[in-house]
Amino acid sequence: QLQLVESGGGLVQPGGSLKLSCAASGLSLDYYTIAWFRQAPGKEREGVSCLTPGGVGTKYADSAKGRFTISRDAATVYLQMNSLKAEDTAVYYCAAFRNPYLAPCSLVSKGLYTIWGQGTQVTVSS
């Protein structure tokens, strides 16, 4: 069973940067689509970025384009966040589902993601 554990959240000033990590254990990340979602108080959980295995590609929400970068190594998925804004404040979750057919990842179909981490808080405030 794949398990995901996020880390790297914290308090940062507007304009600052944070790098979130999502450590995977239990199974290899090969053939797993991985995504970062976030949920601000009183709002629905929204997709931020996703990565299709096999180097197929990545996607970003409009709010993340040009500021966030998703990447991975053998056992960890990262989200580099630059030029942070107050509206980026949220709990950030990584999520995964097995995708052996390498279908392009989705930021909309949350129901596809069957494995979730516990979340890490990101607060952007001066």
Short mmCIF file of C-alpha atoms in Angstrom, two decimals:
data_model
loop_
_atom_site.label_atom_id
_atom_site.label_comp_id
_atom_site.label_asym_id
_atom_site.label_seq_id
_atom_site.Cartn_x
_atom_site.Cartn_y
_atom_site.Cartn_z
CA GLN A 1 0.00 0.00 0.00
CA LEU A 2 1.41 3.36 -1.04
CA GLN A 3 1.58 5.91 1.76
CA LEU A 4 2.25 9.62 1.39
CA VAL A 5 3.64 12.04 3.96
CA GLU A 6 3.89 15.77 3.27
CA SER A 7 6.36 18.16 4.86
CA GLY A 8 7.85 21.59 4.29
CA GLY A 9 4.93 23.82 5.12
CA GLY A 10 5.23 26.85 7.35
CA LEU A 11 4.85 30.59 7.69
CA VAL A 12 6.34 32.74 4.94
CA GLN A 13 6.07 36.39 3.99
CA PRO A 14 4.40 37.46 0.74
CA GLY A 15 6.87 37.13 -2.10
CA GLY A 16 8.76 34.36 -0.35
CA SER A 17 9.30 30.73 -1.29
CA LEU A 18 8.64 27.29 0.16
CA LYS A 19 9.40 23.81 -1.09
CA LEU A 20 6.93 21.12 -0.11
CA SER A 21 7.89 17.45 -0.12
CA CYS A 22 5.69 14.39 -0.40
CA ALA A 23 7.54 11.26 0.64
CA ALA A 24 6.18 7.99 -0.68
CA SER A 25 6.61 4.65 1.05
CA GLY A 26 5.25 1.16 0.66
CA LEU A 27 5.35 1.01 -3.12
CA SER A 28 7.29 2.54 -5.98
CA LEU A 29 5.99 5.76 -7.48
CA ASP A 30 6.34 4.25 -10.95
CA TYR A 31 2.95 4.18 -12.67
CA TYR A 32 1.41 6.52 -10.08
CA THR A 33 0.02 9.88 -11.01
CA ILE A 34 0.81 12.37 -8.24
CA ALA A 35 -0.88 15.68 -7.58
CA TRP A 36 -0.81 18.54 -5.12
CA PHE A 37 -4.15 19.88 -3.90
CA ARG A 38 -4.87 22.62 -1.42
CA GLN A 39 -7.77 23.62 0.75
CA ALA A 40 -8.23 27.03 2.30
CA PRO A 41 -10.67 27.59 5.18
CA GLY A 42 -14.25 27.62 3.94
CA LYS A 43 -13.27 26.64 0.42
CA GLU A 44 -13.32 23.45 -1.60
CA ARG A 45 -10.16 21.46 -2.13
CA GLU A 46 -8.61 22.49 -5.43
CA GLY A 47 -5.94 21.03 -7.65
CA VAL A 48 -2.66 22.91 -7.84
CA SER A 49 -0.39 20.74 -9.95
CA CYS A 50 -0.10 17.15 -11.13
CA LEU A 51 2.49 14.93 -12.70
CA THR A 52 1.85 11.96 -14.98
CA PRO A 53 4.34 9.10 -14.63
CA GLY A 54 6.77 8.14 -17.36
CA GLY A 55 7.63 11.74 -18.13
CA VAL A 56 4.33 12.22 -19.94
CA GLY A 57 3.80 15.66 -18.55
CA THR A 58 2.63 18.05 -15.87
CA LYS A 59 -0.31 20.39 -15.34
CA TYR A 60 -0.74 23.52 -13.28
CA ALA A 61 -3.74 25.46 -12.12
CA ASP A 62 -3.87 28.96 -13.55
CA SER A 63 -3.12 30.31 -10.08
CA ALA A 64 0.11 28.29 -9.96
CA LYS A 65 1.46 28.79 -13.48
CA GLY A 66 4.77 30.60 -13.55
CA ARG A 67 5.19 30.42 -9.78
CA PHE A 68 5.02 26.73 -8.79
CA THR A 69 7.01 23.79 -10.10
CA ILE A 70 6.26 20.12 -9.52
CA SER A 71 9.04 17.58 -9.70
CA ARG A 72 9.96 14.15 -8.40
CA ASP A 73 12.75 11.78 -7.73
CA ALA A 74 12.52 8.06 -7.02
CA ALA A 75 10.53 8.33 -3.81
CA THR A 76 9.55 11.96 -3.29
CA VAL A 77 7.41 14.50 -5.10
CA TYR A 78 8.17 18.18 -4.61
CA LEU A 79 6.29 21.42 -5.07
CA GLN A 80 8.52 24.47 -5.31
CA MET A 81 6.44 27.56 -4.62
CA ASN A 82 7.83 31.00 -5.41
CA SER A 83 6.37 34.50 -5.26
CA LEU A 84 3.88 33.36 -2.66
CA LYS A 85 0.73 35.38 -2.06
CA ALA A 86 -1.69 35.59 0.83
CA GLU A 87 -4.24 33.69 -1.25
CA ASP A 88 -1.87 30.70 -1.38
CA THR A 89 -2.56 30.15 2.31
CA ALA A 90 -4.07 26.68 2.69
CA VAL A 91 -3.45 23.13 3.78
CA TYR A 92 -1.56 21.42 0.97
CA TYR A 93 -2.13 17.73 0.28
CA CYS A 94 -0.39 15.33 -2.02
CA ALA A 95 -2.46 12.58 -3.59
CA ALA A 96 -1.91 9.67 -5.93
CA PHE A 97 -3.55 6.96 -7.96
CA ARG A 98 -2.16 4.11 -9.98
CA ASN A 99 -2.07 5.01 -13.65
CA PRO A 100 -0.38 2.20 -15.62
CA TYR A 101 -1.81 3.47 -18.91
CA LEU A 102 -0.16 6.86 -18.40
CA ALA A 103 -3.32 8.84 -19.03
CA PRO A 104 -2.70 12.58 -18.64
CA CYS A 105 -3.21 13.72 -15.08
CA SER A 106 -6.21 15.74 -13.95
CA LEU A 107 -6.57 18.57 -11.46
CA VAL A 108 -10.35 18.44 -11.62
CA SER A 109 -11.20 14.78 -11.01
CA LYS A 110 -10.33 14.56 -7.33
CA GLY A 111 -12.17 11.24 -7.10
CA LEU A 112 -9.47 9.54 -9.18
CA TYR A 113 -6.98 10.06 -6.40
CA THR A 114 -7.27 7.15 -4.00
CA ILE A 115 -4.28 7.81 -1.74
CA TRP A 116 -3.91 11.03 0.23
CA GLY A 117 -1.40 12.41 2.67
CA GLN A 118 -2.31 14.15 5.91
CA GLY A 119 -1.56 17.66 4.63
CA THR A 120 0.87 20.42 5.54
CA GLN A 121 -0.12 23.99 6.42
CA VAL A 122 1.20 26.87 4.34
CA THR A 123 0.56 30.36 5.67
CA VAL A 124 1.56 33.43 3.69
CA SER A 125 1.40 36.51 5.86
CA SER A 126 3.44 39.53 6.81
#
